[in-house]
mmCIF file of C-alpha atoms in Angstrom:
data_model
loop_
_atom_site.group_PDB
_atom_site.id
_atom_site.type_symbol
_atom_site.label_atom_id
_atom_site.label_comp_id
_atom_site.label_asym_id
_atom_site.label_seq_id
_atom_site.Cartn_x
_atom_site.Cartn_y
_atom_site.Cartn_z
ATOM 1 C CA MET Y 1 80.534 64.467 103.377
ATOM 2 C CA ASP Y 2 83.082 62.163 101.921
ATOM 3 C CA ARG Y 3 85.822 62.633 104.663
ATOM 4 C CA SER Y 4 86.138 60.679 107.859
ATOM 5 C CA LEU Y 5 86.695 62.359 111.271
ATOM 6 C CA GLU Y 6 90.371 61.453 111.104
ATOM 7 C CA ASP Y 7 90.786 63.012 107.684
ATOM 8 C CA MET Y 8 89.145 66.227 108.644
ATOM 9 C CA LYS Y 9 91.785 67.172 111.151
ATOM 10 C CA PHE Y 10 94.311 67.586 108.187
ATOM 11 C CA ILE Y 11 91.953 69.961 106.293
ATOM 12 C CA GLY Y 12 93.532 73.384 105.842
ATOM 13 C CA PHE Y 13 92.641 76.729 104.527
ATOM 14 C CA PHE Y 14 91.807 75.671 101.016
ATOM 15 C CA GLY Y 15 90.623 72.336 102.063
ATOM 16 C CA ILE Y 16 87.796 73.948 104.167
ATOM 17 C CA PHE Y 17 86.708 76.137 101.197
ATOM 18 C CA LYS Y 18 86.852 73.107 98.865
ATOM 19 C CA GLN Y 19 84.773 70.939 101.150
ATOM 20 C CA SER Y 20 82.262 73.685 101.666
ATOM 21 C CA PHE Y 21 81.634 74.321 97.956
ATOM 22 C CA LYS Y 22 81.609 70.525 97.277
ATOM 23 C CA THR Y 23 78.878 70.157 99.990
ATOM 24 C CA ILE Y 24 76.654 72.976 98.695
ATOM 25 C CA PHE Y 25 76.983 71.684 95.094
ATOM 26 C CA SER Y 26 76.273 68.006 96.120
ATOM 27 C CA TRP Y 27 73.078 68.934 97.929
ATOM 28 C CA LYS Y 28 71.777 71.758 95.734
ATOM 29 C CA LYS Y 29 68.112 70.914 96.344
ATOM 30 C CA ILE Y 30 68.133 71.231 100.032
ATOM 31 C CA PHE Y 31 70.317 74.459 99.982
ATOM 32 C CA ALA Y 32 68.201 75.956 97.266
ATOM 33 C CA GLN Y 33 65.179 75.573 99.564
ATOM 34 C CA ILE Y 34 67.043 77.104 102.566
ATOM 35 C CA ILE Y 35 68.062 79.949 100.286
ATOM 36 C CA LEU Y 36 64.602 80.764 99.085
ATOM 37 C CA THR Y 37 62.979 80.354 102.407
ATOM 38 C CA LEU Y 38 65.468 82.043 104.714
ATOM 39 C CA ILE Y 39 68.606 83.466 103.016
ATOM 40 C CA LEU Y 40 66.834 85.218 100.285
ATOM 41 C CA PRO Y 41 64.669 87.416 102.772
ATOM 42 C CA LEU Y 42 67.856 88.032 104.688
ATOM 43 C CA THR Y 43 69.571 89.346 101.550
ATOM 44 C CA ILE Y 44 66.579 91.673 100.623
ATOM 45 C CA ILE Y 45 66.440 92.978 104.135
ATOM 46 C CA PHE Y 46 70.172 93.769 103.880
ATOM 47 C CA LEU Y 47 70.156 95.523 100.629
ATOM 48 C CA ALA Y 48 66.726 97.290 101.340
ATOM 49 C CA HIS Y 49 68.416 98.661 104.506
ATOM 50 C CA ILE Y 50 71.213 100.180 102.479
ATOM 51 C CA GLU Y 51 68.906 101.952 100.023
ATOM 52 C CA ILE Y 52 66.354 103.013 102.766
ATOM 53 C CA SER Y 53 69.088 104.248 105.047
ATOM 54 C CA ARG Y 54 70.665 106.363 102.310
ATOM 55 C CA TYR Y 55 67.162 107.962 101.495
ATOM 56 C CA LEU Y 56 66.340 108.725 105.177
ATOM 57 C CA PHE Y 57 69.797 110.103 105.784
ATOM 58 C CA TRP Y 58 69.474 112.283 102.655
ATOM 59 C CA LYS Y 59 66.267 113.734 103.993
ATOM 60 C CA LEU Y 60 67.910 114.406 107.395
ATOM 61 C CA GLU Y 61 70.774 116.240 105.722
ATOM 62 C CA ARG Y 62 68.434 118.122 103.335
ATOM 63 C CA ASN Y 63 66.324 119.419 106.308
ATOM 64 C CA SER Y 64 69.417 120.536 108.197
ATOM 65 C CA LEU Y 65 70.376 122.743 105.320
ATOM 66 C CA LEU Y 66 67.031 124.650 105.203
ATOM 67 C CA LEU Y 67 68.188 127.425 107.186
ATOM 68 C CA ASP Y 68 65.590 129.912 105.918
ATOM 69 C CA THR Y 69 62.755 127.804 107.266
ATOM 70 C CA ASP Y 70 61.099 128.490 110.532
ATOM 71 C CA SER Y 71 63.444 127.110 113.211
ATOM 72 C CA TYR Y 72 60.555 125.490 115.305
ATOM 73 C CA TYR Y 73 59.080 123.710 112.249
ATOM 74 C CA ARG Y 74 62.553 122.598 111.152
ATOM 75 C CA LEU Y 75 63.372 121.158 114.460
ATOM 76 C CA HIS Y 76 59.977 119.473 114.652
ATOM 77 C CA VAL Y 77 60.281 117.872 111.181
ATOM 78 C CA SER Y 78 63.867 116.819 111.913
ATOM 79 C CA ALA Y 79 62.908 115.232 115.357
ATOM 80 C CA ILE Y 80 60.175 113.266 113.515
ATOM 81 C CA GLU Y 81 62.452 112.083 110.711
ATOM 82 C CA TRP Y 82 65.146 111.137 113.269
ATOM 83 C CA LEU Y 83 62.514 109.089 115.017
ATOM 84 C CA TYR Y 84 61.643 107.410 111.825
ATOM 85 C CA TYR Y 85 65.363 106.714 111.185
ATOM 86 C CA VAL Y 86 65.860 105.202 114.626
ATOM 87 C CA LEU Y 87 62.760 103.111 114.360
ATOM 88 C CA PHE Y 88 63.741 101.913 111.020
ATOM 89 C CA LYS Y 89 67.212 100.991 112.392
ATOM 90 C CA ILE Y 90 65.596 98.962 115.172
ATOM 91 C CA ALA Y 91 63.236 97.197 112.862
ATOM 92 C CA TYR Y 92 66.222 96.259 110.611
ATOM 93 C CA PHE Y 93 68.285 95.041 113.374
ATOM 94 C CA ILE Y 94 65.353 92.842 114.652
ATOM 95 C CA LEU Y 95 64.793 91.300 111.149
ATOM 96 C CA LEU Y 96 68.454 90.917 110.495
ATOM 97 C CA THR Y 97 68.729 88.990 113.796
ATOM 98 C CA VAL Y 98 65.693 86.863 113.279
ATOM 99 C CA PHE Y 99 66.621 85.669 109.784
ATOM 100 C CA SER Y 100 70.368 85.300 110.646
ATOM 101 C CA LEU Y 101 69.631 82.990 113.508
ATOM 102 C CA LEU Y 102 67.007 81.123 111.460
ATOM 103 C CA SER Y 103 69.298 80.597 108.573
ATOM 104 C CA THR Y 104 72.322 79.708 110.886
ATOM 105 C CA ALA Y 105 70.179 77.006 112.560
ATOM 106 C CA ALA Y 106 68.953 75.553 109.322
ATOM 107 C CA VAL Y 107 72.260 75.467 107.606
ATOM 108 C CA VAL Y 108 74.190 74.056 110.580
ATOM 109 C CA PHE Y 109 71.515 71.422 111.128
ATOM 110 C CA THR Y 110 71.746 70.471 107.426
ATOM 111 C CA ILE Y 111 75.526 70.242 107.361
ATOM 112 C CA ALA Y 112 75.496 68.044 110.475
ATOM 113 C CA SER Y 113 72.874 65.863 109.012
ATOM 114 C CA ILE Y 114 74.883 65.399 105.938
ATOM 115 C CA TYR Y 115 78.015 64.412 107.891
ATOM 116 C CA SER Y 116 75.934 61.999 110.018
ATOM 117 C CA ASP Y 117 74.452 60.463 106.910
ATOM 118 C CA ARG Y 118 70.990 61.285 108.082
ATOM 119 C CA GLU Y 119 68.086 61.598 105.727
ATOM 120 C CA ILE Y 120 67.757 65.281 104.879
ATOM 121 C CA VAL Y 121 64.144 66.652 104.498
ATOM 122 C CA PHE Y 122 63.473 70.269 104.226
ATOM 123 C CA GLN Y 123 60.487 70.005 106.555
ATOM 124 C CA ASN Y 124 62.729 68.364 109.223
ATOM 125 C CA VAL Y 125 65.168 71.214 108.892
ATOM 126 C CA MET Y 126 62.512 73.718 109.530
ATOM 127 C CA LYS Y 127 61.185 71.737 112.486
ATOM 128 C CA ILE Y 128 64.330 72.228 114.449
ATOM 129 C CA ILE Y 129 64.283 76.016 114.377
ATOM 130 C CA PRO Y 130 61.574 76.470 116.972
ATOM 131 C CA LYS Y 131 63.611 74.176 119.220
ATOM 132 C CA VAL Y 132 66.878 75.957 118.917
ATOM 133 C CA TRP Y 133 66.186 79.623 118.189
ATOM 134 C CA LYS Y 134 66.056 80.738 121.878
ATOM 135 C CA ARG Y 135 69.315 79.340 122.583
ATOM 136 C CA LEU Y 136 70.847 80.762 119.479
ATOM 137 C CA LEU Y 137 69.311 84.193 120.335
ATOM 138 C CA VAL Y 138 71.110 84.129 123.649
ATOM 139 C CA THR Y 139 74.382 83.384 121.885
ATOM 140 C CA PHE Y 140 73.732 86.206 119.423
ATOM 141 C CA VAL Y 141 73.038 88.604 122.225
ATOM 142 C CA PHE Y 142 76.503 87.760 123.905
ATOM 143 C CA ILE Y 143 78.003 88.148 120.374
ATOM 144 C CA TYR Y 144 76.542 91.639 119.894
ATOM 145 C CA LEU Y 145 77.664 92.701 123.412
ATOM 146 C CA ALA Y 146 81.056 91.436 122.842
ATOM 147 C CA PHE Y 147 81.504 93.375 119.569
ATOM 148 C CA PHE Y 148 79.816 96.464 121.120
ATOM 149 C CA ILE Y 149 82.350 96.422 123.993
ATOM 150 C CA TYR Y 150 85.200 95.693 121.641
ATOM 151 C CA ASP Y 151 84.154 98.684 119.320
ATOM 152 C CA ILE Y 152 84.030 100.929 122.317
ATOM 153 C CA ILE Y 153 87.499 99.945 123.441
ATOM 154 C CA GLY Y 154 88.848 100.539 120.028
ATOM 155 C CA GLU Y 155 87.316 104.007 119.761
ATOM 156 C CA VAL Y 156 88.477 105.006 123.125
ATOM 157 C CA ALA Y 157 92.053 103.929 122.305
ATOM 158 C CA LEU Y 158 91.887 106.100 119.162
ATOM 159 C CA VAL Y 159 90.558 109.085 120.980
ATOM 160 C CA ILE Y 160 93.085 108.895 123.719
ATOM 161 C CA THR Y 161 95.947 108.583 121.000
ATOM 162 C CA ARG Y 162 94.675 111.633 119.237
ATOM 163 C CA SER Y 163 94.080 113.679 122.416
ATOM 164 C CA ILE Y 164 97.573 113.139 123.631
ATOM 165 C CA PHE Y 165 99.604 113.249 120.383
ATOM 166 C CA HIS Y 166 97.095 115.229 118.324
ATOM 167 C CA TYR Y 167 97.846 114.745 114.650
ATOM 168 C CA SER Y 168 101.509 114.429 114.764
ATOM 169 C CA THR Y 169 103.555 111.612 112.927
ATOM 170 C CA LEU Y 170 103.585 109.615 116.091
ATOM 171 C CA SER Y 171 99.851 109.897 116.364
ATOM 172 C CA LEU Y 172 99.400 108.623 112.733
ATOM 173 C CA LEU Y 173 101.727 105.765 113.400
ATOM 174 C CA LEU Y 174 99.966 104.800 116.670
ATOM 175 C CA THR Y 175 96.557 105.004 114.948
ATOM 176 C CA LEU Y 176 97.725 102.721 112.210
ATOM 177 C CA ILE Y 177 98.980 100.138 114.891
ATOM 178 C CA ILE Y 178 95.757 100.358 116.747
ATOM 179 C CA ARG Y 179 93.764 99.717 113.571
ATOM 180 C CA ILE Y 180 95.837 96.794 112.587
ATOM 181 C CA LEU Y 181 95.488 95.277 116.114
ATOM 182 C CA TYR Y 182 91.816 96.067 115.942
ATOM 183 C CA VAL Y 183 91.443 94.047 112.532
ATOM 184 C CA ILE Y 184 93.395 91.161 114.049
ATOM 185 C CA GLY Y 185 91.217 91.130 117.134
ATOM 186 C CA PHE Y 186 88.079 91.377 115.026
ATOM 187 C CA LEU Y 187 89.005 88.465 112.885
ATOM 188 C CA TYR Y 188 89.741 86.441 116.066
ATOM 189 C CA MET Y 189 86.447 87.309 117.643
ATOM 190 C CA THR Y 190 84.581 86.478 114.403
ATOM 191 C CA LEU Y 191 86.207 82.968 114.382
ATOM 192 C CA VAL Y 192 85.263 82.387 118.029
ATOM 193 C CA CYS Y 193 81.685 83.628 117.611
ATOM 194 C CA GLU Y 194 81.139 81.616 114.401
ATOM 195 C CA LEU Y 195 82.270 78.523 116.158
ATOM 196 C CA GLY Y 196 80.094 79.494 119.219
ATOM 197 C CA SER Y 197 77.149 79.701 116.855
ATOM 198 C CA VAL Y 198 77.617 76.155 115.716
ATOM 199 C CA VAL Y 199 78.197 74.971 119.218
ATOM 200 C CA THR Y 200 74.957 76.351 120.241
ATOM 201 C CA VAL Y 201 73.122 74.342 117.582
ATOM 202 C CA LEU Y 202 75.192 70.963 117.989
ATOM 203 C CA GLU Y 203 75.963 71.004 121.579
ATOM 204 C CA ASN Y 204 74.208 71.513 124.873
ATOM 205 C CA SER Y 205 75.832 74.966 125.386
ATOM 206 C CA HIS Y 206 74.668 78.419 124.535
ATOM 207 C CA GLY Y 207 75.403 82.087 125.333
ATOM 208 C CA TYR Y 208 78.719 82.598 127.079
ATOM 209 C CA ARG Y 209 79.532 78.918 127.482
ATOM 210 C CA ALA Y 210 79.052 78.380 123.762
ATOM 211 C CA LEU Y 211 81.443 81.242 123.017
ATOM 212 C CA ARG Y 212 84.042 79.911 125.477
ATOM 213 C CA LYS Y 213 83.799 76.478 123.847
ATOM 214 C CA GLY Y 214 84.184 78.262 120.476
ATOM 215 C CA LYS Y 215 87.420 79.854 121.946
ATOM 216 C CA ASP Y 216 88.696 76.544 123.017
ATOM 217 C CA LEU Y 217 88.016 74.950 119.656
ATOM 218 C CA ALA Y 218 89.673 77.815 117.809
ATOM 219 C CA ASN Y 219 92.982 76.923 119.483
ATOM 220 C CA GLY Y 220 95.227 75.191 117.097
ATOM 221 C CA LYS Y 221 93.331 76.495 114.063
ATOM 222 C CA LYS Y 222 93.583 80.256 114.721
ATOM 223 C CA LYS Y 223 95.621 81.094 111.639
ATOM 224 C CA VAL Y 224 93.195 79.076 109.358
ATOM 225 C CA GLY Y 225 90.101 80.363 110.768
ATOM 226 C CA MET Y 226 91.256 83.882 110.913
ATOM 227 C CA GLY Y 227 92.534 83.700 107.409
ATOM 228 C CA ILE Y 228 89.134 82.437 106.209
ATOM 229 C CA ALA Y 229 87.417 85.220 108.125
ATOM 230 C CA PHE Y 230 89.703 87.788 106.386
ATOM 231 C CA VAL Y 231 89.043 86.396 102.929
ATOM 232 C CA LEU Y 232 85.244 86.333 103.560
ATOM 233 C CA TYR Y 233 84.744 89.628 105.078
ATOM 234 C CA GLY Y 234 87.158 91.109 102.634
ATOM 235 C CA PHE Y 235 85.056 89.784 99.868
ATOM 236 C CA LEU Y 236 81.958 91.328 101.596
ATOM 237 C CA GLU Y 237 83.565 94.820 101.825
ATOM 238 C CA GLY Y 238 84.507 94.718 98.210
ATOM 239 C CA LEU Y 239 81.150 93.632 97.265
ATOM 240 C CA LEU Y 240 79.557 96.440 99.200
ATOM 241 C CA VAL Y 241 81.983 98.939 97.652
ATOM 242 C CA VAL Y 242 81.053 97.707 94.056
ATOM 243 C CA TYR Y 243 77.248 98.008 95.067
ATOM 244 C CA GLN Y 244 77.864 101.485 96.357
ATOM 245 C CA TRP Y 245 79.948 102.897 93.436
ATOM 246 C CA PHE Y 246 78.042 101.141 90.552
ATOM 247 C CA VAL Y 247 74.488 100.788 91.850
ATOM 248 C CA GLU Y 248 73.786 103.526 94.435
ATOM 249 C CA TYR Y 249 75.982 106.219 92.732
ATOM 250 C CA GLY Y 250 76.567 104.621 89.498
ATOM 251 C CA GLY Y 251 74.694 107.388 87.660
ATOM 252 C CA VAL Y 252 76.689 110.130 89.271
ATOM 253 C CA ASN Y 253 80.115 108.522 89.311
ATOM 254 C CA PHE Y 254 80.130 106.645 85.933
ATOM 255 C CA ASN Y 255 77.077 107.967 84.201
ATOM 256 C CA LEU Y 256 75.639 104.568 84.010
ATOM 257 C CA ALA Y 257 72.226 103.924 82.516
ATOM 258 C CA MET Y 258 69.644 102.498 84.792
ATOM 259 C CA VAL Y 259 69.456 99.172 83.060
ATOM 260 C CA TRP Y 260 73.258 98.610 83.844
ATOM 261 C CA ARG Y 261 72.830 99.738 87.564
ATOM 262 C CA VAL Y 262 69.924 97.230 87.868
ATOM 263 C CA MET Y 263 71.826 94.374 86.311
ATOM 264 C CA ILE Y 264 74.952 95.215 88.563
ATOM 265 C CA GLY Y 265 72.615 95.351 91.573
ATOM 266 C CA ILE Y 266 71.010 91.917 90.651
ATOM 267 C CA LEU Y 267 74.489 90.433 90.390
ATOM 268 C CA CYS Y 268 75.683 91.908 93.727
ATOM 269 C CA GLY Y 269 72.407 90.538 95.272
ATOM 270 C CA PHE Y 270 73.110 87.055 93.812
ATOM 271 C CA LEU Y 271 76.669 87.107 95.156
ATOM 272 C CA LEU Y 272 75.566 88.346 98.509
ATOM 273 C CA LEU Y 273 73.019 85.532 98.644
ATOM 274 C CA MET Y 274 75.604 82.988 98.025
ATOM 275 C CA PHE Y 275 78.009 84.598 100.473
ATOM 276 C CA LEU Y 276 75.451 84.344 103.315
ATOM 277 C CA LEU Y 277 74.988 80.740 102.593
ATOM 278 C CA LEU Y 278 78.640 79.897 102.240
ATOM 279 C CA ILE Y 279 79.697 81.680 105.365
ATOM 280 C CA VAL Y 280 77.615 79.513 107.594
ATOM 281 C CA VAL Y 281 78.526 76.297 105.636
ATOM 282 C CA ILE Y 282 82.198 77.125 106.174
ATOM 283 C CA GLN Y 283 81.831 77.861 109.809
ATOM 284 C CA THR Y 284 80.175 74.494 110.288
ATOM 285 C CA VAL Y 285 82.810 72.684 108.292
ATOM 286 C CA LEU Y 286 85.422 74.616 110.283
ATOM 287 C CA TYR Y 287 83.638 73.444 113.599
ATOM 288 C CA LEU Y 288 84.025 69.845 112.491
ATOM 289 C CA VAL Y 289 87.755 70.341 111.622
ATOM 290 C CA CYS Y 290 88.377 71.942 114.914
ATOM 291 C CA LYS Y 291 86.670 69.183 116.735
ATOM 292 C CA SER Y 292 88.709 66.612 114.872
ATOM 293 C CA HIS Y 293 91.888 68.644 115.480
ATOM 294 C CA HIS Y 294 91.317 68.463 119.264
ATOM 295 C CA GLY Y 295 90.528 64.743 119.138
ATOM 296 C CA GLU Y 296 87.005 65.265 120.475
ATOM 297 C CA ALA Y 297 84.557 62.411 119.928
ATOM 298 C CA ILE Y 298 81.914 63.352 117.435
ATOM 299 C CA ASP Y 299 81.243 60.142 115.716
ATOM 300 C CA LYS Y 300 78.374 59.836 113.359
ATOM 301 C CA LEU Y 301 76.190 57.733 115.487
ATOM 302 C CA SER Y 302 76.315 60.189 118.428
ATOM 303 C CA LEU Y 303 75.856 63.163 116.067
ATOM 304 C CA SER Y 304 72.847 61.318 114.438
ATOM 305 C CA THR Y 305 71.261 60.635 117.858
ATOM 306 C CA PHE Y 306 71.757 64.223 118.941
ATOM 307 C CA LEU Y 307 70.031 65.463 115.782
ATOM 308 C CA GLY Y 308 67.382 63.050 116.238
ATOM 309 C CA ALA Y 309 66.621 64.589 119.630
ATOM 310 C CA TYR Y 310 65.401 67.669 117.839
ATOM 311 C CA MET Y 311 63.030 65.394 115.847
ATOM 312 C CA GLY Y 312 61.829 63.686 118.951
ATOM 313 C CA GLN Y 313 63.596 60.495 117.974
ATOM 314 C CA THR Y 314 65.920 60.101 120.968
ATOM 315 C CA VAL Y 315 64.962 57.623 123.674
ATOM 316 C CA ALA Y 316 63.495 59.421 126.687
ATOM 317 C CA GLY Y 317 66.108 60.512 129.132
ATOM 318 C CA GLU Y 318 68.961 60.019 126.728
ATOM 319 C CA GLU Y 319 71.191 62.912 125.864
ATOM 320 C CA VAL Y 320 74.310 62.933 123.825
ATOM 321 C CA GLN Y 321 77.017 65.287 124.853
ATOM 322 C CA LEU Y 322 79.078 65.859 121.657
ATOM 323 C CA GLY Y 323 82.725 66.016 122.246
ATOM 324 C CA ARG Y 324 82.834 63.327 124.921
ATOM 325 C CA PRO Y 325 84.091 59.902 124.378
ATOM 326 C CA PRO Y 326 81.160 57.479 123.955
ATOM 327 C CA HIS Y 327 81.645 55.862 127.338
ATOM 328 C CA GLN Y 328 81.181 59.269 129.039
ATOM 329 C CA GLN Y 329 78.050 60.197 127.236
ATOM 330 C CA VAL Y 330 75.042 60.261 129.396
#
């Protein structure tokens, strides 16, 4: 990176995007290796999940309409297919989590190595994954729990509103307000969780402590971080809509030939591939910006020493606590 720590505190919304793209294009080789090894499988898993889920759900709906079939047989078949569907969802969730944490660890380590002017070798990037994946998994579990609880709260609020006010004008207005507040809360939680993931890799915190540190770092950069999250996830939603309209149902909706659906599908897959890389790069750059904004010490020597610990290069007994002034590091 061509910016000093002092300069990074002044980077805003567009600057973070610019710095992220510049970093990716300046280090194309290492990021291409990460893409092919970790992010490409993640993309394939994501898109395969969409297609397989649609097929399995179609079979479930079809069987539910076979009213003239023996009821016992129909229930037996439906139970088996529901079991397949649930098992598939579990397998997808596990694979998604595994490749998400692997790609997060690899990209965060790479960005930090670039910032600290360390030599970046793909083999070294892969070596850190076994040393950090357990901590990152704990953080991911807390993230999943946080969003699960948040979704339940949102659904309960909607149910209560509809049960009290039914489908009146007031109910529709309150529902709109709840959904807007939900989106705002979702963006803030996304910001905190993204910073918490980076904290897990680059600091000696994980799980709840990492998320709490992410929350502290987000202070002062909430608008920038939430704006970035809004743009990124808005792009993702738009991409999925295009994929659904023109690839999944392109033949029905627009009478598209298979060749066009395949080409659009490949384009969507490529954009998703780049998106999954960009989102981790941006959250790491945002982490550095937030650290700089709060005036926390993260000089290149300390960061390099911390990263060297993953490679077994740190002197025995030495541990660098990022964010502390050098004289307080132990």
